[in-house]
PDB file of C-alpha atoms in Angstrom:
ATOM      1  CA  UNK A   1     -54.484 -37.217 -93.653  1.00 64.00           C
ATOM      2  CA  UNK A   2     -54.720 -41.135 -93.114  1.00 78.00           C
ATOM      3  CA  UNK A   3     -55.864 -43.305 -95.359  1.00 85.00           C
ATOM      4  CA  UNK A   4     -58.996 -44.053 -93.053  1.00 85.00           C
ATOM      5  CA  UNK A   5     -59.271 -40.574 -92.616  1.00 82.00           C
ATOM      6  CA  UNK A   6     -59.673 -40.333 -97.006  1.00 83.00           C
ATOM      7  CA  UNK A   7     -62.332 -42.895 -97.230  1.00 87.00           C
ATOM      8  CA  UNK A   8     -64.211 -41.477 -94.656  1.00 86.00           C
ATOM      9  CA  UNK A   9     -64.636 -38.118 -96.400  1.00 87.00           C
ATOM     10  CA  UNK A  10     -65.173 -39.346-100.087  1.00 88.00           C
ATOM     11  CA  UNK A  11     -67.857 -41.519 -98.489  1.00 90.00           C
ATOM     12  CA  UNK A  12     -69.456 -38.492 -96.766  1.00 90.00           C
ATOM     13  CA  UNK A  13     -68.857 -36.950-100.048  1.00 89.00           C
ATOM     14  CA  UNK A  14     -70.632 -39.121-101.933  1.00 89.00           C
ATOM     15  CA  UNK A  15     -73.229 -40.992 -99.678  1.00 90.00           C
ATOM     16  CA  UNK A  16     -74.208 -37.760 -97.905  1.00 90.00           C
ATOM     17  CA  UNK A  17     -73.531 -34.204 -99.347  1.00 92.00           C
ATOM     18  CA  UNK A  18     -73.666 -35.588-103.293  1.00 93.00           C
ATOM     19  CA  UNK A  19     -77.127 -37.832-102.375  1.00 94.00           C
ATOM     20  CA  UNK A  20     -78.417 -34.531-100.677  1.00 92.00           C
ATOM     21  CA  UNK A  21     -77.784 -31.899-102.882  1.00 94.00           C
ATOM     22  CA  UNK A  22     -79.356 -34.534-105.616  1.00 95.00           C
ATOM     23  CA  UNK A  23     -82.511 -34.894-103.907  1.00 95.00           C
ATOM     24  CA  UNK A  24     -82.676 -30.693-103.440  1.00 94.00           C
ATOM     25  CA  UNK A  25     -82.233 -30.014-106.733  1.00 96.00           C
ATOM     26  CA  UNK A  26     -84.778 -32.495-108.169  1.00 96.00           C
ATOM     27  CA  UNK A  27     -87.031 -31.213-106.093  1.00 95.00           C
ATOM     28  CA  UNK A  28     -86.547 -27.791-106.717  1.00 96.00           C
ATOM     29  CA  UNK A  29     -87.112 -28.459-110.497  1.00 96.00           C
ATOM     30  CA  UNK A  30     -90.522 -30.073-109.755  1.00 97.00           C
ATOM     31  CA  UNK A  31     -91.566 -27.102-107.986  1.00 96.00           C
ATOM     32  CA  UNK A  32     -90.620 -24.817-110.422  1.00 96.00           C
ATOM     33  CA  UNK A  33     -92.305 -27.191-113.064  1.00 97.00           C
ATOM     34  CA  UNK A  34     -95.428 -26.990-110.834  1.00 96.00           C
ATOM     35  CA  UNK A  35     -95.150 -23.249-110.209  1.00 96.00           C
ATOM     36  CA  UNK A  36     -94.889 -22.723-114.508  1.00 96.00           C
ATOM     37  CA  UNK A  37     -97.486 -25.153-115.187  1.00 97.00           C
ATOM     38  CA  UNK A  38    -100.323 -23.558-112.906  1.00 96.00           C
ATOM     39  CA  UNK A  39     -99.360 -20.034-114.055  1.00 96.00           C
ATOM     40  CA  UNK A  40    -100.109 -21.254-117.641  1.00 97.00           C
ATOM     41  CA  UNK A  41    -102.818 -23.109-117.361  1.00 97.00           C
ATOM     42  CA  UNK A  42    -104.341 -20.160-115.379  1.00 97.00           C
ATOM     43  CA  UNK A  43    -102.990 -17.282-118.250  1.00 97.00           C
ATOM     44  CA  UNK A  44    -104.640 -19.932-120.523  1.00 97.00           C
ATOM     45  CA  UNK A  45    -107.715 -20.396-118.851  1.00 97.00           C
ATOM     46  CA  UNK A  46    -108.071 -16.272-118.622  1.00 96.00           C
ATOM     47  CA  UNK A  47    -107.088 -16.508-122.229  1.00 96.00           C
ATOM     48  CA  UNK A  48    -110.075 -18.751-122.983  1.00 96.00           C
ATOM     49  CA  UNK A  49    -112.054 -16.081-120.764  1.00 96.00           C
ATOM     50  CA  UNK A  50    -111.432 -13.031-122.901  1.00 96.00           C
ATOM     51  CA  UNK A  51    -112.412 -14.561-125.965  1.00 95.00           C
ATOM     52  CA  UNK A  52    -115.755 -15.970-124.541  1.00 94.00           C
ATOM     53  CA  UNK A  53    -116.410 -12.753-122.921  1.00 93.00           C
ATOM     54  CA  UNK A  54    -115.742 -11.111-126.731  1.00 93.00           C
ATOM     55  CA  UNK A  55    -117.979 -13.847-128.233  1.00 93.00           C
ATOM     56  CA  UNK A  56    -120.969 -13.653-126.080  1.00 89.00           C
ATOM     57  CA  UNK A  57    -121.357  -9.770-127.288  1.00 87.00           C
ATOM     58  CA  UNK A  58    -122.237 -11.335-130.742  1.00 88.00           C
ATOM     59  CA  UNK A  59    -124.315 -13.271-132.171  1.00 85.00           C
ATOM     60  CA  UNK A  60    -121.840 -15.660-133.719  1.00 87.00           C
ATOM     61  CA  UNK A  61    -122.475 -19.435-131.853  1.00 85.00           C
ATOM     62  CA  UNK A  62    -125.032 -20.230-128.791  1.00 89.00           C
ATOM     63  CA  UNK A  63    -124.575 -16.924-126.630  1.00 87.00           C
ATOM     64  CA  UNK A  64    -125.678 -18.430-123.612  1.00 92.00           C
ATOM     65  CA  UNK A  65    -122.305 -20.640-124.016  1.00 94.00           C
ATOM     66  CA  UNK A  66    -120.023 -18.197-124.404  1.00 93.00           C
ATOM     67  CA  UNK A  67    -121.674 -15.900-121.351  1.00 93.00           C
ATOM     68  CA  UNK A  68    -121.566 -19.439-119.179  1.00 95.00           C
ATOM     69  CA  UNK A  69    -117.539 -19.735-120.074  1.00 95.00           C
ATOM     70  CA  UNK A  70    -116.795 -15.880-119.521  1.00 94.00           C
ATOM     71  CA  UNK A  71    -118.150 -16.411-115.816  1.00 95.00           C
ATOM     72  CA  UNK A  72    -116.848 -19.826-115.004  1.00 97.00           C
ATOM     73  CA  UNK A  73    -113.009 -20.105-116.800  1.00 97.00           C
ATOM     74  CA  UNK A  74    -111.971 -16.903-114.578  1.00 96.00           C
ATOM     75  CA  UNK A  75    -113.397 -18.838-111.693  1.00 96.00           C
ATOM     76  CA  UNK A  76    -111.622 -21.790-112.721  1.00 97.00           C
ATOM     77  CA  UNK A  77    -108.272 -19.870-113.434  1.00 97.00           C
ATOM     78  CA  UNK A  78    -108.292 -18.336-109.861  1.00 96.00           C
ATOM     79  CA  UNK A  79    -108.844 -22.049-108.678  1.00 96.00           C
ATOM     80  CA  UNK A  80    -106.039 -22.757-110.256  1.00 96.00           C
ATOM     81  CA  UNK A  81    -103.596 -20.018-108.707  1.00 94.00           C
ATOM     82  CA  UNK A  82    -105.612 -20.657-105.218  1.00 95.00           C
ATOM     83  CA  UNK A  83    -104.349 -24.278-105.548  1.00 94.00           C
ATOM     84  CA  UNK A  84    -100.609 -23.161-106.721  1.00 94.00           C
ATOM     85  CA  UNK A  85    -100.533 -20.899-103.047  1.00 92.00           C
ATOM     86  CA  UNK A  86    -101.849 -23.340-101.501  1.00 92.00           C
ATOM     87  CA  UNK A  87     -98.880 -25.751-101.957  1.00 90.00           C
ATOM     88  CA  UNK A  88     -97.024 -23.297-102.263  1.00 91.00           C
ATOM     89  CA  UNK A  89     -94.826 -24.390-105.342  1.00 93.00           C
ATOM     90  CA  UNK A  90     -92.538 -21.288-105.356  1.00 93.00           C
ATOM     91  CA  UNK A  91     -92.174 -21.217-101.809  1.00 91.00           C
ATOM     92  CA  UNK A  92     -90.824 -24.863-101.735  1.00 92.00           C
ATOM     93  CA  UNK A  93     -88.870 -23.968-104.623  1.00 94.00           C
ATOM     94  CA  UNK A  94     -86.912 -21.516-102.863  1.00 93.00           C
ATOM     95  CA  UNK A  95     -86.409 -23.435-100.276  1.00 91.00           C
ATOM     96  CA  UNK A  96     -84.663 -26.250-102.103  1.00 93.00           C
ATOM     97  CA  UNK A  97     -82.381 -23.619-103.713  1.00 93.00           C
ATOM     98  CA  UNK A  98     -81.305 -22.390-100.605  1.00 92.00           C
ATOM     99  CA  UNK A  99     -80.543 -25.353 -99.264  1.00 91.00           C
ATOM    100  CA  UNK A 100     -78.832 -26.302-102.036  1.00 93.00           C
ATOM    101  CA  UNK A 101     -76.684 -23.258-101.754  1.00 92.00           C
ATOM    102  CA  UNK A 102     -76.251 -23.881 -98.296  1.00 91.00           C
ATOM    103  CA  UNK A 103     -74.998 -27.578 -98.284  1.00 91.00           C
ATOM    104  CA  UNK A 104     -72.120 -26.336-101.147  1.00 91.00           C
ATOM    105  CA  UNK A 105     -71.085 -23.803 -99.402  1.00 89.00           C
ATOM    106  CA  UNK A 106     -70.550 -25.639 -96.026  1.00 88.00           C
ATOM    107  CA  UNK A 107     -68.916 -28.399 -98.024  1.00 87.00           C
ATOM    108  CA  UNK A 108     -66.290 -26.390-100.284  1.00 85.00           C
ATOM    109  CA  UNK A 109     -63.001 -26.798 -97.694  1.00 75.00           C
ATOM    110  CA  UNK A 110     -62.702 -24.299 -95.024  1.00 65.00           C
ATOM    111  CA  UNK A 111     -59.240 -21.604 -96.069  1.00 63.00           C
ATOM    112  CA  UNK A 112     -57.938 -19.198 -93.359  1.00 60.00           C
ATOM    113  CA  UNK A 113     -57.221 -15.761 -94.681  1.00 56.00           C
ATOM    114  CA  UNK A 114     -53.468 -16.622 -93.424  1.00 50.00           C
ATOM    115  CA  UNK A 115     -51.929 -19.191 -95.763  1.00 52.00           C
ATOM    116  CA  UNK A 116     -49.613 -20.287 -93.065  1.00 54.00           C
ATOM    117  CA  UNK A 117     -52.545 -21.469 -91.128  1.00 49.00           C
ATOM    118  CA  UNK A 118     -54.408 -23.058 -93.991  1.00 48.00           C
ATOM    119  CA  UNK A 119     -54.624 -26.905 -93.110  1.00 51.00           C
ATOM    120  CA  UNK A 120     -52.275 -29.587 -95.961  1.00 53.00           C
ATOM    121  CA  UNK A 121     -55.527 -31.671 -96.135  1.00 62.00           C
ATOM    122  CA  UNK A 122     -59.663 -31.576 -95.027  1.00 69.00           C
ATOM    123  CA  UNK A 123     -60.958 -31.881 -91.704  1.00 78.00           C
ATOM    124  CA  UNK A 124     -63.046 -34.910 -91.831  1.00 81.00           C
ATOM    125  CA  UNK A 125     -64.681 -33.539 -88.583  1.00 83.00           C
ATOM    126  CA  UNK A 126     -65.287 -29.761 -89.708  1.00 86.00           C
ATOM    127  CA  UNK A 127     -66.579 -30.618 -92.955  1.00 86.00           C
ATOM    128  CA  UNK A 128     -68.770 -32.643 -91.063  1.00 87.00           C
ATOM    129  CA  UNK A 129     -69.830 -30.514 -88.245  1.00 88.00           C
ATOM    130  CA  UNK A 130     -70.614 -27.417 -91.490  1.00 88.00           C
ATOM    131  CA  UNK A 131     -72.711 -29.568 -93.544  1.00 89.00           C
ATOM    132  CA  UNK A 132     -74.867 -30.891 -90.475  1.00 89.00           C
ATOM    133  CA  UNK A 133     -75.772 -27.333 -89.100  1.00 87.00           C
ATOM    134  CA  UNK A 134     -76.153 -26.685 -93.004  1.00 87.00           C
ATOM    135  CA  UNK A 135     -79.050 -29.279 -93.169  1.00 86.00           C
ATOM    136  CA  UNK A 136     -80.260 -28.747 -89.931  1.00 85.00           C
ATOM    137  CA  UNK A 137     -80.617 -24.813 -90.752  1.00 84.00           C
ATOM    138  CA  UNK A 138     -82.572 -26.133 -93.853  1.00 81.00           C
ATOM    139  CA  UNK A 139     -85.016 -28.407 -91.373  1.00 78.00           C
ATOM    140  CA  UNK A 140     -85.831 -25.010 -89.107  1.00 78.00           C
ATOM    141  CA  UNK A 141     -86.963 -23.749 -92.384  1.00 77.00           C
ATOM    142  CA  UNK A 142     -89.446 -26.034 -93.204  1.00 73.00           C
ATOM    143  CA  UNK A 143     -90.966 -25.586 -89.581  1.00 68.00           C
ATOM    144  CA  UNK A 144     -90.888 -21.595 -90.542  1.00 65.00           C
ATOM    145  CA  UNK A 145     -92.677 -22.461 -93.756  1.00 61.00           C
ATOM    146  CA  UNK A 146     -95.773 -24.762 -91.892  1.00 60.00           C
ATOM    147  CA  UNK A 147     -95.950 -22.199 -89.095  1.00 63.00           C
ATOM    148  CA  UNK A 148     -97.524 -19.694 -91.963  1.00 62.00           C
ATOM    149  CA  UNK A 149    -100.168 -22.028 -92.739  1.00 59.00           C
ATOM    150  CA  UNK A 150    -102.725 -21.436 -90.847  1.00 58.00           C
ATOM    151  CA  UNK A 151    -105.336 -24.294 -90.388  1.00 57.00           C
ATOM    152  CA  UNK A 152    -108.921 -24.027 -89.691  1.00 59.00           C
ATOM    153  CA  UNK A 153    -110.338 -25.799 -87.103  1.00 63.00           C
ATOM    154  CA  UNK A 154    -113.469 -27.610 -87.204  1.00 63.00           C
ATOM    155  CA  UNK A 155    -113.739 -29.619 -84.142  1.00 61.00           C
ATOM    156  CA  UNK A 156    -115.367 -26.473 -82.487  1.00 59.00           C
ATOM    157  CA  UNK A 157    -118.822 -26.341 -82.543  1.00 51.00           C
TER     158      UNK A 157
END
């Protein structure tokens, strides 16, 4: 492979598939950090519930507060996991991941099963070509993912 040939791939390397698969995986973290944090707070909230719904049966504290709590932190725990499908944190996680998985497989070098065919150097053009319908495969799911959102419409009367 040329010279020319080189610096075109570590570029693509670096600028494109590296810069990707960067931006994927911080994003799948953040998702997963979202998708954790509303399933605690929720398991905490119900937490909270159970023990006001134990301390309203007795006569320990202001009853009336612990009967207001047991009906409203349930309410406010399914809020919470209501919001968490809404954006749909583990959804988007996924998503990320297999993209991720995606873009490193189309950019390990392509090997024939017969070594006398197996190319001396890259294909700056194939590795190209994989990683593009890679990402592009990763765009069509995003469109699959907003097509299962439905969206109420208001503007009839």
């Amino acid at each position: 492979m040329s010279d020319r040939a080189n610096e075109l791939l570590l570029f693509y390397r670096e600028h494109r598939i590296v810069d990707q698969l960067n931006f994927y995986t911080r994003r799948k973290t953040q998702f997963d950090r979202a998708a954790g944090q509303a399933m605690a707070l929720s398991a905490i909230l119900l937490g909270f519930a159970t023990a006001a719904g134990a301390l309203a049966g007795t006569e320990v504290g202001p009853t009336w507060l612990w009967s207001i709590l047991a009906t409203v932190l349930p309410a406010a725990a399914t809020s919470v996991g209501a919001y968490s499908i809404l954006y749909a944190f583990e959804q988007q996680s996924k998503l990320y991941a297999d993209a991720v998985r995606a873009v490193r497989a189309a950019a390990r070098p392509a090997t024939p099963t017969d070594p006398e065919r197996r190319p001396a150097a890259e294909d700056p053009a194939e590795l190209v070509k994989r990683v593009e319908a890679a990402l592009r495969q990763e765009q069509a799911q995003w469109g699959q993912l907003t097509s299962q959102i439905q969206i109420r419409d208001d503007t009839r009367a």
